[in-house]
Coordinates of C-alpha atoms in Angstrom, one line a residue:
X1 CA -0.1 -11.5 38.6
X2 CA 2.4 -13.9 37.8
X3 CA 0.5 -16.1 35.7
X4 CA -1.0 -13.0 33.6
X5 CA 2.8 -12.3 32.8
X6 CA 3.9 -15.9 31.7
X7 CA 0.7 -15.7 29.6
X8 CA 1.7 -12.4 27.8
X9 CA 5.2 -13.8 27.4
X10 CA 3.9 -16.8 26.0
X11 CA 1.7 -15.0 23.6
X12 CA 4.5 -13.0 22.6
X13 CA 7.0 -15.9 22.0
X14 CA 4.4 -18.3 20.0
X15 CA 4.0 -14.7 18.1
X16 CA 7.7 -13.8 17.9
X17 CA 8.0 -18.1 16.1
X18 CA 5.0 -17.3 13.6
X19 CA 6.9 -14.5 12.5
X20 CA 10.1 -16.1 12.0
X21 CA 8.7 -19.3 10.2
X22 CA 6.9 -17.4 8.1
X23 CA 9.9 -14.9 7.1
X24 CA 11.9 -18.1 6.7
X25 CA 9.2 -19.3 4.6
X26 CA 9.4 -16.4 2.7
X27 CA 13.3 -16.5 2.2
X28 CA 13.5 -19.9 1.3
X29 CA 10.8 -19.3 -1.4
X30 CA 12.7 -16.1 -2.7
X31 CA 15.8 -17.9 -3.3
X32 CA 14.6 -19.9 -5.6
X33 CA 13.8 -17.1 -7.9
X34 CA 10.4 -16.4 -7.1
X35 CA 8.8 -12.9 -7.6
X36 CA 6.7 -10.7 -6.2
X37 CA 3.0 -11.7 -7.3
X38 CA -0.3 -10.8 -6.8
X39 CA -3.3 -13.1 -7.5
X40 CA -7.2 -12.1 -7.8
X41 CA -8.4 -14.8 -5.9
X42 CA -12.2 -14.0 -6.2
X43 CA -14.2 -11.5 -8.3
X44 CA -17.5 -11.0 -6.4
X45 CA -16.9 -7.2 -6.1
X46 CA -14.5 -5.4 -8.7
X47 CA -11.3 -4.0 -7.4
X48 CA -11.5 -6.8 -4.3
X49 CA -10.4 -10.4 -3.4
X50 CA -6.4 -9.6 -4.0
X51 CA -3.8 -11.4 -2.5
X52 CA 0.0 -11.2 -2.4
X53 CA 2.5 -13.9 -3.0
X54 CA 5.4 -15.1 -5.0
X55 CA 5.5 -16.9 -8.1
X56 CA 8.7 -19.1 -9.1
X57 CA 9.0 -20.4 -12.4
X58 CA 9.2 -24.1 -13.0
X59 CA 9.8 -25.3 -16.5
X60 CA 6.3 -24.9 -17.7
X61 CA 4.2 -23.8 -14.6
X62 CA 3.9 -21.1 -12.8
X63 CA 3.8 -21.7 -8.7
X64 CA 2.2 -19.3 -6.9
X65 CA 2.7 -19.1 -2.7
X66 CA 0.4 -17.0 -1.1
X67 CA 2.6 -14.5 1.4
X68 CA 0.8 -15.3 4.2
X69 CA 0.2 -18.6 4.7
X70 CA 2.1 -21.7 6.3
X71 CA 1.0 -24.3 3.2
X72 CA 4.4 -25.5 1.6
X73 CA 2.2 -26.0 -1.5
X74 CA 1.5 -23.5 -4.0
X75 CA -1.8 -21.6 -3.8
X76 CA -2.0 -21.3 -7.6
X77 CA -0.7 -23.1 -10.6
X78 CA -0.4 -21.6 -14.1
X79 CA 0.3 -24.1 -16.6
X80 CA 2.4 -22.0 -20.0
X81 CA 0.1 -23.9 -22.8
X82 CA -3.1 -23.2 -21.0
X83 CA -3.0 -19.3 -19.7
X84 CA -3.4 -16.5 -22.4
X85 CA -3.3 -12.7 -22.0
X86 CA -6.5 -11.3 -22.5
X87 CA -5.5 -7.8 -21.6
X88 CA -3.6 -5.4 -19.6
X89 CA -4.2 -2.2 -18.0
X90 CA -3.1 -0.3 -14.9
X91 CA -4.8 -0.8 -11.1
X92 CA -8.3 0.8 -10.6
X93 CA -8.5 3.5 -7.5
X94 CA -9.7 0.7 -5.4
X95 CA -7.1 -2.0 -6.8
X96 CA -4.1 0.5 -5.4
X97 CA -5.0 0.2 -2.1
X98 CA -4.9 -4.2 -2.3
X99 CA -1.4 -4.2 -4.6
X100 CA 1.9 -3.1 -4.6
X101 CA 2.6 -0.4 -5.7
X102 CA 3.6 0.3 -9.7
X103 CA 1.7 -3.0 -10.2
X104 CA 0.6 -3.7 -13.5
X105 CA -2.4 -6.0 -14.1
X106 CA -3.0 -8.5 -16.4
X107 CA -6.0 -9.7 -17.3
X108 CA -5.4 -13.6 -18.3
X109 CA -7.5 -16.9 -19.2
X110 CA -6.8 -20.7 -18.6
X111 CA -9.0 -23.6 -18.4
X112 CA -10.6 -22.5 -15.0
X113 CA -11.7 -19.5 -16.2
X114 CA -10.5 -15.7 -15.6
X115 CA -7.1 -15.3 -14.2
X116 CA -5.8 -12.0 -13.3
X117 CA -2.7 -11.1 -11.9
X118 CA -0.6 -8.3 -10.5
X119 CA 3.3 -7.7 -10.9
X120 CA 5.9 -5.2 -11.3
X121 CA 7.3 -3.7 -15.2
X122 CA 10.3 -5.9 -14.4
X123 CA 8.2 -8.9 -13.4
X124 CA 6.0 -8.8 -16.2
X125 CA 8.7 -8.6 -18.8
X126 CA 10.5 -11.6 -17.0
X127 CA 6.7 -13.3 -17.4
X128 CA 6.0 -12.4 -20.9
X129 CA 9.1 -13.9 -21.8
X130 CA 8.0 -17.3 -20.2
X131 CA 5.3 -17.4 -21.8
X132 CA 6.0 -17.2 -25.1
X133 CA 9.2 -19.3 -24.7
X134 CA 8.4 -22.7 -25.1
X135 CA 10.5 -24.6 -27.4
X136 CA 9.5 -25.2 -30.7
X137 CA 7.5 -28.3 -30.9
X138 CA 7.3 -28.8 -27.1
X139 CA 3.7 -28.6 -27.0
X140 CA 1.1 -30.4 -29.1
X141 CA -0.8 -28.6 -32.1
X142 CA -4.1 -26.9 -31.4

């Protein structure tokens, strides 16, 4: 009996310091600025393969941290000359369910291929407005 109960209590302390790294995690990535972000990691099936995270803006990329995850690298990274908006539209039924909600989603492009991602009105006005501003002559001629 005894042994069943240190077991439980260790469970529940190695649970109780998962939780606590990754909220630290979490707040040491959200001081920096970062916002709330969700990625489309795959496409197999529409409406699927969403993941949240946090973006923070560094001078011409965009880092992206999964929420979950104990990496201290970013997930994601979104370079400002090579992502374009393609479109933007609101969540499908089955999208709702994956994001947060009032997510708007925009459907971008970048070297890699299809990007989409997933943010708040005030987010995406914050990321519109990185994108388009580079300073003039910071990035060659296409």
């Amino acid at each position: 009996m005894t042994t069943v109960l240190e077991a439980v209590a260790l469970l529940f302390a190695l649970g109780f310091v998962l939780l606590a790294v990754l909220f630290a995690r979490r707040v040491l990535i959200a001081r920096s600025g970062a916002v709330e972000l969700s990625v489309r990691l795959y496409r197999a099936r529409f409406g699927r393969g969403w993941a949240l995270g946090l973006a923070r803006f560094s001078g011409d990329q965009l880092r992206w941290y999964r929420l979950f995850s104990f990496s201290p690298w970013p997930r994601r990274v979104l370079t400002r000359r090579e992502l374009v908006v393609v479109g933007r539209r609101d969540p499908s039924e089955q999208e709702t369910l994956a994001l947060m909600t009032g997510s708007v989603v925009l459907e971008c492009a970048d070297r890699t291929g299809p990007v989409d991602l997933a943010m708040s009105g005030s987010a995406l006005t914050g990321f519109l407005s990185w994108l388009e501003s580079a300073a003039p002559g910071s990035f060659p001629s296409r």
